[in-house]
Amino acid sequence: MQPTFGAQVMGPEWTRFSLWAPSAHRVDVEIEGLEPVPMTHMGDGHFVGEAACEHGARYRYRTFLGDAPDGITVPDPAARAQDGGIDGPSVVVDPYRHAWRHSDWRGRPWHETVLYELHIGAWGGLDGVRQRLPYLARLGVTAIELMPVAEFPGNRNWGYDGVLPYAVASSYGRPEDLKALVDEAHGLGLMVFLDVVYNHFGPDGNYLPRYAESFFQQDRHTPWGPAIDFRHPMVRRFFLDNALMWLEEYYLDGLRFDAVHAIYERDFLDELAETLRTRIDANRHIHLVLENEHNDADLLEEGRFTAQWNDDWHNVMHVLLTGEREGYYVDFADNPVEGLTRCLSEGFIFQGQPTRGGQPRGTPSAHLPPTAFVAFLQNHDQTGNRALGERLTRLAEPGALQAATVLLLLSPMVPLLFMGEEWASTQPFLFFTDHREELARAVREGRRAEFAEFSAFQDPVMRESIPDPNAADTFEASRPDFDAQEEPSHAKWLAFVQHLLTIRQAEVVPRLDGASALGAEALGLDAVVARWCMNDGSHLVIAVNLGDRPAATSAFGVGRCLYETHEGVAVSAESGSLPARSAAVWLRPEPGDEELSA
């Protein structure tokens, strides 16, 4: 890859530097131990310079602006590493120094995917994650999804405040540590996905507005500030090159694109998918996953993006499990079981209907395969964006949560587990940062103000109990307690999840590629039955009752029971009554003509 941005090692002791700085009239690259090197303006704000340095050299750019005649020093926005975080110098990195031990790895097909989302810092950095890869392989997941690694301010952050999207956060480790993690994961048969943020930059350490003002749109804003201006070809190239870097230099198996609904230029997403599909070796399995509140089914057509995080699935399940109906759960509170049946039958719940704000959301999705949707009961957003970071183990009845987990892990949608979910962790996962004083105060006060409309936090005293994101204790409270797995109740849940994943790999995955939904029906107020036609003609049937009363059933037919939450559930359901807080799964190799009905 020939990058347009950053430092490129050209040979022994020779590096080319490239910066897009359309607001500057002059740029020098300042390399430690050498005289400043004036860069040549190549036109359109693009500056290039070369110097006698190599891998490991430390450097900064000095950009000369109309209001800064002596210049201001800035990090390289495309640096692959920083020495000491956002305030330290950028580091020249030769991306091809790593000797890959598993260079023949080509990935795994998407239908084999079971995602496990984790926060690198909470696991002790890249080396901490690498040490626990064998555990994840034994668990039965097939892919780890890393929350963002882009360099951010301070030593702890969710990663969504990144300001240097090419650089591996120095508090996590070095670029070679990430490559070592990916290499070892591949040796264990695990794919590695990375969450990337192309919709905004963090509030501290982003110097781009000074020397590249046209990088942003002043007339359009996102929740994080002025929108990135994807109308400009160089802005597009900056992010296209970034995506290619992760896939080509780090051999990642997939990317999850954060909140693409905050990208105003929809055609950039088309270009992104086309570029990555064209440039990456066709013999590799590369998976591109969206987070997109717009529920745009067209983006999930074959040859474009692989799948989308299905927030509709999570939201309606959360309402059924917890009874919560505030905030965005309002949209899912009216007859949630009907919403769930639509989700299981067609993918999205919102396919053009108006939300609580009156705006239509979504497009028809029934034609898409179930694997076009990533399902989850918990993730970093849905847990960490709660005021107190509670997990479902604190919010839902255990039997109902067990039944919901059966639906999550054995339905044809691609499941995602959030770290600790596999042993029913009761620890919170909180929102944490490490900002400087004034910004830290603003974030703390702003976060508490966000929850003022919620009934539990209308009292100012209660709002003061919301943990301070900037406090070190907030981060420490969010780190997984792996020793808790040894406690009997957690060990039992861990064995339960492992068993379900074993069933998924043995019974569901071989039949999944080409599967299609056959429909779902409500069984009262809290229960549903759904079925899918698998690629061998068999029917997968899942019945789930999240309520505290039995649900009437009829015409289930008889199939091979793959799993039931406790003995007798399947027989009882086949006989006309699905017990309270239970689930059962059947496989019917030779389906008859019976219809599932209440």
XYZ file of C-alpha atoms in Angstrom:
598
model
C 0.000 0.000 0.000
C 1.289 3.467 -0.917
C -0.190 5.767 1.736
C -1.114 9.364 1.043
C -0.620 10.233 4.704
C 1.986 9.664 7.407
C 5.552 8.390 7.501
C 6.542 5.714 5.006
C 9.836 3.835 5.386
C 11.364 3.832 1.903
C 14.521 1.872 2.689
C 17.443 1.699 5.130
C 17.632 5.056 6.909
C 15.237 6.789 4.524
C 11.654 7.871 5.239
C 9.083 9.892 3.335
C 6.695 12.120 5.283
C 3.326 13.267 3.975
C 0.816 15.678 5.520
C -2.350 17.276 4.199
C -2.410 20.790 5.685
C -4.509 23.040 3.404
C -4.667 25.837 6.005
C -0.862 26.067 6.263
C 1.460 27.953 3.930
C 4.537 26.012 5.055
C 5.277 22.743 6.890
C 8.540 21.391 8.317
C 9.095 17.913 9.696
C 11.179 18.028 12.886
C 12.981 14.749 13.574
C 14.742 14.240 16.881
C 18.494 14.492 16.355
C 18.228 16.093 12.906
C 17.784 19.559 11.496
C 14.217 20.492 10.499
C 13.333 19.382 6.960
C 11.209 21.807 4.900
C 8.440 19.908 3.134
C 7.494 20.523 -0.495
C 3.993 21.767 -1.244
C 2.646 19.391 -3.908
C -0.593 21.325 -4.412
C -4.045 21.154 -2.806
C -2.521 21.509 0.663
C -0.472 18.318 0.351
C 3.103 18.560 1.768
C 5.819 15.913 1.252
C 9.364 15.637 2.593
C 12.092 13.000 2.918
C 14.773 12.508 5.556
C 17.590 10.170 6.549
C 15.829 8.307 9.370
C 14.225 4.914 9.856
C 11.942 2.787 12.005
C 11.784 4.179 15.535
C 12.609 7.790 14.677
C 10.612 10.382 16.605
C 9.189 13.380 14.812
C 6.610 16.178 14.760
C 5.324 18.560 12.134
C 5.647 22.321 12.458
C 2.810 23.976 10.570
C 3.060 27.659 9.717
C -0.295 29.441 9.706
C -1.482 33.001 9.229
C -2.088 33.430 12.965
C 1.044 31.484 13.959
C 3.997 32.859 11.972
C 6.471 30.891 14.106
C 4.484 27.714 13.495
C 2.791 25.259 15.825
C 4.055 21.724 16.400
C 1.519 18.948 15.894
C 1.597 15.150 15.858
C 1.206 13.284 12.606
C -2.541 12.568 12.218
C -1.561 9.367 10.416
C 1.193 8.301 12.829
C 1.134 4.576 13.498
C 2.468 5.156 17.017
C 3.067 7.907 19.556
C 5.800 8.047 22.176
C 3.934 9.105 25.305
C 0.405 9.585 24.017
C -1.150 12.503 22.188
C 1.331 15.014 23.645
C 4.442 13.046 22.723
C 6.256 12.800 19.410
C 5.048 10.598 16.592
C 7.105 7.486 15.819
C 8.169 6.166 12.423
C 6.926 2.585 12.100
C 7.930 0.101 9.423
C 4.657 -1.807 9.077
C 6.257 -4.864 7.530
C 8.817 -5.727 10.219
C 6.567 -8.295 11.898
C 7.348 -11.887 10.899
C 3.901 -13.462 10.704
C 3.786 -17.023 12.023
C 0.368 -17.696 10.519
C 0.701 -15.923 7.188
C -1.435 -18.599 5.514
C -4.491 -17.594 7.572
C -7.403 -16.668 5.315
C -10.053 -16.069 7.972
C -13.349 -17.816 8.530
C -16.693 -17.553 6.732
C -19.101 -15.071 8.263
C -21.722 -17.658 9.183
C -19.236 -19.251 11.595
C -18.924 -16.011 13.548
C -19.617 -15.685 17.262
C -18.355 -12.277 18.389
C -16.868 -11.411 21.773
C -16.518 -7.679 22.433
C -13.851 -6.548 24.883
C -12.045 -3.450 26.085
C -8.285 -3.787 25.755
C -7.379 -1.504 28.652
C -9.723 -3.298 31.024
C -7.972 -6.571 30.142
C -4.513 -5.196 30.950
C -3.498 -3.963 27.512
C -2.732 -5.870 24.338
C -0.493 -8.323 26.158
C -3.248 -8.981 28.700
C -5.694 -9.829 25.920
C -3.146 -12.044 24.175
C -2.612 -14.092 27.335
C -6.341 -14.873 27.544
C -6.827 -15.913 23.929
C -6.731 -19.643 24.796
C -9.577 -19.058 27.252
C -11.671 -17.412 24.530
C -10.967 -20.262 22.120
C -12.112 -22.779 24.754
C -15.228 -20.730 25.413
C -16.380 -21.339 21.849
C -16.428 -17.843 20.379
C -14.823 -17.533 16.963
C -13.985 -13.815 16.831
C -12.889 -11.145 19.263
C -14.032 -7.598 18.640
C -11.694 -4.972 20.062
C -13.081 -1.624 21.106
C -11.141 1.207 19.379
C -7.365 1.312 19.697
C -6.799 4.782 18.183
C -4.618 7.026 20.357
C -6.726 8.992 22.841
C -6.026 11.566 25.594
C -4.819 10.140 28.893
C -4.293 6.518 29.886
C -7.867 5.221 30.026
C -10.792 5.777 27.688
C -13.483 3.777 25.947
C -11.580 4.595 22.757
C -14.272 6.693 21.108
C -12.379 9.885 22.020
C -9.552 8.949 19.672
C -7.743 11.766 17.866
C -5.031 9.854 15.983
C -6.910 7.074 14.166
C -3.821 5.395 12.667
C -1.920 5.052 15.962
C -2.249 2.173 18.403
C -2.883 3.743 21.830
C 0.442 3.811 23.656
C -1.240 2.896 26.962
C -2.338 -0.396 25.336
C 1.008 -1.298 23.774
C 2.884 -0.965 20.503
C 1.807 -1.733 16.947
C 3.886 -4.920 17.101
C 1.938 -5.970 20.215
C -1.328 -5.722 18.295
C 0.170 -7.760 15.469
C 1.377 -10.387 17.936
C -2.140 -10.592 19.367
C -3.698 -11.009 15.908
C -1.077 -13.594 14.941
C -1.681 -15.690 18.039
C -5.453 -15.418 17.679
C -5.227 -16.746 14.143
C -3.164 -19.664 15.387
C -6.047 -20.538 17.710
C -8.646 -20.236 14.941
C -9.965 -16.905 16.206
C -10.767 -13.965 13.971
C -9.986 -10.435 15.176
C -12.257 -7.466 14.473
C -11.589 -3.832 15.311
C -14.080 -1.073 16.050
C -13.118 2.051 14.075
C -14.532 5.565 14.467
C -14.897 7.570 11.259
C -17.681 9.912 12.377
C -15.854 12.223 14.804
C -12.652 13.010 16.685
C -12.292 13.317 20.444
C -12.480 16.682 22.253
C -8.812 16.862 23.298
C -5.687 16.632 21.143
C -7.255 17.044 17.718
C -5.135 19.640 15.880
C -6.665 19.070 12.451
C -8.976 22.129 12.632
C -5.906 24.384 12.936
C -4.025 23.324 9.820
C -6.785 21.499 7.870
C -9.896 23.571 8.504
C -11.655 22.088 5.478
C -11.499 18.639 7.115
C -14.729 19.623 8.901
C -18.101 21.083 7.918
C -18.923 24.202 9.875
C -22.563 24.140 8.743
C -23.291 20.603 9.904
C -22.846 19.164 13.369
C -22.879 15.782 15.071
C -23.309 15.133 18.815
C -19.519 15.460 19.032
C -19.027 18.732 17.140
C -18.652 19.837 13.482
C -19.215 16.983 11.053
C -16.282 15.538 9.149
C -16.459 16.774 5.568
C -16.571 13.663 3.430
C -17.312 15.835 0.404
C -13.565 16.447 0.170
C -11.581 13.718 -1.691
C -8.582 14.001 0.673
C -10.794 13.464 3.710
C -12.232 10.351 2.121
C -8.757 9.130 1.269
C -7.632 9.638 4.877
C -10.237 7.180 6.140
C -10.075 4.778 3.195
C -6.323 4.438 3.744
C -6.953 3.921 7.447
C -9.355 1.039 6.846
C -6.948 -0.530 4.368
C -4.104 -0.196 6.870
C -5.917 -2.238 9.522
C -6.797 -4.974 7.062
C -3.496 -5.116 5.176
C -0.830 -4.296 7.750
C -2.449 -5.902 10.804
C -4.220 -8.769 8.993
C -7.457 -8.042 10.822
C -10.428 -10.109 9.737
C -13.006 -7.378 9.928
C -13.939 -3.874 10.963
C -16.961 -2.562 12.830
C -17.764 0.998 11.708
C -19.073 3.068 14.599
C -22.235 5.188 14.212
C -22.121 5.665 10.441
C -25.475 7.458 10.653
C -23.389 10.476 11.760
C -21.659 10.503 8.353
C -23.731 12.835 6.171
C -22.320 11.692 2.828
C -23.957 8.291 2.382
C -22.027 7.677 -0.839
C -18.807 7.540 1.189
C -20.079 4.289 2.697
C -20.604 2.925 -0.808
C -17.053 3.922 -1.741
C -15.689 2.453 1.478
C -17.235 -0.959 0.887
C -16.242 -1.004 -2.785
C -12.659 0.027 -2.041
C -12.128 -2.591 0.628
C -13.783 -5.344 -1.397
C -11.638 -4.455 -4.415
C -8.292 -3.925 -2.708
C -8.201 -6.851 -0.249
C -7.160 -10.282 -1.512
C -10.318 -12.065 -2.625
C -9.044 -15.289 -1.030
C -9.378 -13.728 2.425
C -12.617 -13.659 4.402
C -13.050 -9.965 5.249
C -16.137 -8.863 7.168
C -17.444 -5.281 7.313
C -20.004 -4.550 10.034
C -22.025 -1.380 10.539
C -23.537 0.430 13.458
C -26.275 2.429 11.750
C -29.359 3.893 13.402
C -30.819 4.522 9.953
C -31.442 0.775 9.433
C -30.472 1.122 5.768
C -30.972 -2.383 4.398
C -29.472 -1.469 1.007
C -26.023 -1.228 2.585
C -26.297 -4.907 3.556
C -26.787 -6.251 0.063
C -24.325 -8.882 -1.121
C -20.899 -7.461 -1.923
C -21.300 -4.424 0.305
C -21.340 -4.546 4.097
C -21.569 -7.940 5.725
C -23.911 -7.177 8.602
C -25.222 -4.553 11.010
C -25.448 -4.425 14.784
C -29.181 -4.926 15.328
C -30.097 -2.385 18.003
C -33.768 -3.173 17.401
C -33.176 -6.741 18.603
C -31.409 -5.551 21.736
C -33.914 -2.822 22.562
C -37.016 -4.956 22.348
C -35.362 -7.771 24.309
C -34.291 -5.270 26.963
C -37.864 -4.037 27.366
C -39.147 -7.608 27.690
C -36.455 -8.537 30.226
C -36.465 -5.420 32.388
C -39.734 -3.592 31.799
C -37.798 -0.346 31.244
C -39.599 2.142 29.034
C -37.633 5.388 29.321
C -35.322 7.033 26.792
C -35.070 5.251 23.466
C -36.849 2.212 24.919
C -40.091 4.186 24.473
C -40.054 3.205 20.812
C -40.150 -0.490 21.770
C -42.524 -0.397 24.744
C -45.793 -0.752 22.826
C -46.440 -4.499 22.449
C -42.763 -5.543 22.557
C -43.462 -9.202 21.803
C -44.894 -8.197 18.421
C -41.717 -6.214 17.823
C -39.656 -9.273 18.650
C -41.616 -11.459 16.227
C -40.996 -8.936 13.466
C -37.313 -8.802 14.344
C -36.960 -12.592 14.235
C -38.926 -12.774 10.973
C -37.539 -9.774 9.085
C -34.407 -8.439 10.789
C -35.241 -4.818 11.596
C -38.283 -3.743 13.580
C -38.209 -0.197 12.198
C -38.495 -0.438 8.417
C -39.849 3.023 7.668
C -42.174 3.569 10.626
C -41.889 6.837 12.575
C -39.955 6.891 15.844
C -41.033 8.744 18.995
C -39.609 11.880 17.376
C -41.953 11.505 14.407
C -39.228 10.773 11.843
C -39.415 7.617 9.686
C -36.595 5.181 10.383
C -35.354 2.204 8.405
C -36.040 0.413 5.142
C -37.515 -3.050 4.404
C -35.176 -5.855 5.448
C -37.164 -9.089 5.169
C -35.249 -10.110 2.052
C -31.925 -10.184 3.898
C -30.543 -13.380 5.438
C -30.616 -13.629 9.243
C -26.811 -13.514 9.262
C -27.007 -9.899 8.058
C -27.835 -8.961 11.648
C -25.626 -9.053 14.736
C -27.726 -9.773 17.834
C -26.724 -8.971 21.406
C -28.238 -8.651 24.849
C -25.394 -6.457 26.098
C -22.507 -4.452 24.648
C -20.315 -1.523 25.652
C -22.928 1.050 24.640
C -26.028 -0.542 26.079
C -24.324 -1.311 29.381
C -21.818 1.510 29.765
C -24.211 4.249 28.731
C -26.429 3.435 31.685
C -25.846 5.836 34.556
C -24.581 3.066 36.839
C -23.359 0.643 34.185
C -25.556 -2.229 35.378
C -25.486 -5.499 33.506
C -28.596 -7.571 32.849
C -27.633 -9.830 35.742
C -28.658 -6.891 37.959
C -31.766 -6.012 35.986
C -33.438 -9.191 34.732
C -34.909 -12.294 36.358
C -32.327 -15.120 36.024
C -34.649 -17.629 34.369
C -35.792 -15.096 31.796
C -32.181 -14.101 31.111
C -31.269 -17.740 30.612
C -34.090 -18.161 28.088
C -33.057 -14.976 26.284
C -29.457 -16.242 26.092
C -30.686 -19.428 24.411
C -32.375 -17.295 21.742
C -29.243 -15.173 21.376
C -26.790 -18.030 20.925
C -28.875 -20.536 18.939
C -30.828 -18.325 16.546
C -29.455 -17.833 13.010
C -28.527 -14.204 13.660
C -24.824 -13.728 14.403
C -24.477 -13.458 18.194
C -22.269 -11.095 20.165
C -21.248 -11.511 23.808
C -19.888 -8.625 25.859
C -16.918 -9.384 28.099
C -18.010 -11.029 31.343
C -21.434 -11.912 29.989
C -20.322 -15.517 29.572
C -20.049 -15.999 33.336
C -22.983 -13.704 34.215
C -20.716 -11.056 35.687
C -22.438 -8.707 38.114
C -19.727 -6.061 37.860
C -20.709 -2.773 36.223
C -19.201 -1.530 33.013
C -19.040 2.236 33.361
C -18.205 5.136 31.107
C -14.609 6.183 31.858
C -12.157 8.815 30.596
C -8.864 10.424 31.598
C -9.358 14.022 30.496
C -7.582 17.111 31.750
C -9.058 19.282 34.486
C -11.537 21.595 32.737
C -12.646 18.987 30.230
C -12.900 16.383 32.997
C -15.276 18.665 34.905
C -17.371 19.335 31.803
C -17.666 15.605 31.023
C -18.606 14.777 34.610
C -21.294 17.457 34.787
C -22.542 16.799 31.287
C -22.926 13.089 31.905
C -24.912 13.642 35.084
C -27.110 16.190 33.320
C -27.902 13.612 30.613
C -29.833 11.526 33.118
C -31.866 14.356 34.674
C -34.959 13.329 32.699
C -34.874 9.760 33.997
C -37.148 9.159 36.975
C -34.403 7.520 39.045
C -32.140 10.576 38.712
C -34.476 13.537 38.864
C -33.269 14.127 42.413
C -29.964 16.079 42.246
C -28.630 13.987 45.119
C -29.153 10.822 43.083
C -27.451 12.388 40.075
C -24.394 13.057 42.232
C -24.167 9.290 42.803
C -23.432 8.724 39.107
C -19.743 7.754 38.981
C -17.284 10.398 37.805
C -16.013 9.190 34.404
C -12.587 10.692 35.099
C -12.037 8.972 38.450
C -9.565 6.109 38.349
C -11.960 4.071 40.518
C -14.561 4.207 37.744
C -12.165 2.463 35.393
C -11.030 -0.039 38.023
C -14.634 -0.979 38.818
C -15.148 -1.837 35.136
C -12.244 -4.279 34.839
C -13.389 -7.917 34.633
C -12.913 -10.025 37.754
C -11.870 -13.280 36.113
C -11.538 -14.974 39.514
C -15.313 -14.698 39.879
C -15.630 -17.484 37.304
C -14.665 -19.951 40.032
C -17.716 -19.116 42.144
C -20.389 -21.852 41.754
C -23.131 -19.676 40.257
C -20.752 -18.064 37.742
C -19.099 -21.376 36.880
C -22.525 -22.856 36.188
C -23.434 -19.998 33.842
C -20.085 -20.249 32.067
C -20.694 -23.960 31.464
C -24.189 -23.114 30.185
C -22.817 -20.637 27.623
C -20.051 -23.033 26.542
C -22.652 -25.770 26.040
C -24.837 -23.535 23.890
C -21.875 -22.508 21.751
C -20.944 -26.170 21.293
C -24.483 -26.856 20.072
C -24.313 -23.835 17.772
C -21.101 -24.991 16.120
C -22.309 -28.592 15.767
C -25.939 -28.115 14.762
C -26.609 -24.549 13.609
C -23.446 -23.355 11.858
C -23.224 -26.209 9.280
C -26.822 -25.444 8.244
C -26.611 -21.649 8.481
C -25.169 -20.396 5.186
C -28.229 -19.859 3.021
C -30.766 -20.120 5.843
C -33.915 -17.965 5.730
C -36.614 -16.961 8.175
C -39.982 -18.693 7.953
C -41.734 -16.412 10.399
C -42.398 -15.932 14.088
C -45.544 -15.669 16.186
C -46.370 -14.278 19.578
C -47.522 -16.675 22.277
C -49.188 -14.200 24.579
C -47.518 -11.092 26.009
C -44.016 -12.393 26.786
C -43.424 -15.434 24.603
C -42.624 -16.122 20.988
C -41.933 -19.031 18.679
C -39.863 -18.642 15.525
C -38.597 -20.937 12.812
C -36.053 -20.837 10.039
C -35.444 -22.980 6.983
C -31.832 -24.121 7.101
C -29.643 -24.846 4.084
C -30.323 -28.599 4.234
C -34.100 -28.135 4.239
C -34.468 -28.741 7.954
C -36.399 -26.335 10.156
C -34.859 -24.756 13.228
C -37.561 -23.930 15.768
C -37.019 -21.824 18.911
C -39.691 -21.131 21.527
C -38.967 -18.611 24.283
C -41.123 -17.522 27.209
C -39.710 -14.564 29.148
C -42.800 -14.117 31.301
C -43.809 -15.519 34.696
C -46.792 -17.510 33.360
C -47.027 -20.467 30.955
C -47.843 -19.652 27.347
C -50.325 -21.697 25.319
C -48.952 -23.436 22.215
C -50.288 -25.670 19.463
C -49.136 -27.466 16.304
C -45.427 -27.476 17.115
C -44.830 -30.800 15.421
C -42.200 -33.180 16.697
C -38.515 -32.624 16.093
C -35.196 -33.417 17.689
C -34.713 -31.277 20.762
C -31.342 -29.539 20.636
C -31.717 -27.778 23.959
C -34.228 -27.003 26.719
C -33.620 -24.766 29.716
C -34.823 -27.512 32.046
C -36.127 -31.007 31.675
C -39.624 -31.272 30.292
C -39.832 -27.886 28.567
C -39.856 -29.342 25.064
C -42.441 -32.016 25.824
C -44.646 -29.508 27.604
C -44.441 -27.066 24.684
C -45.248 -29.832 22.214
C -48.216 -30.728 24.421
C -49.657 -27.221 24.484
C -47.925 -25.195 27.200
C -44.553 -23.428 27.182
C -43.488 -23.077 30.831
C -42.738 -19.693 32.368
C -39.203 -18.358 31.866
C -38.076 -21.172 29.635
C -36.811 -21.893 26.157
C -36.523 -24.907 23.904
C -34.901 -25.482 20.520
C -35.786 -28.161 17.998
C -34.425 -29.287 14.637
C -36.923 -30.883 12.286
C -35.045 -32.705 9.493
C -38.236 -33.454 7.600
C -40.614 -30.587 8.331
C -44.279 -31.194 7.746
C -46.952 -28.770 6.785
C -47.911 -27.771 10.326
C -48.022 -24.110 11.117
C -46.685 -22.663 14.352
C -49.444 -20.841 16.093
C -50.622 -19.647 19.455
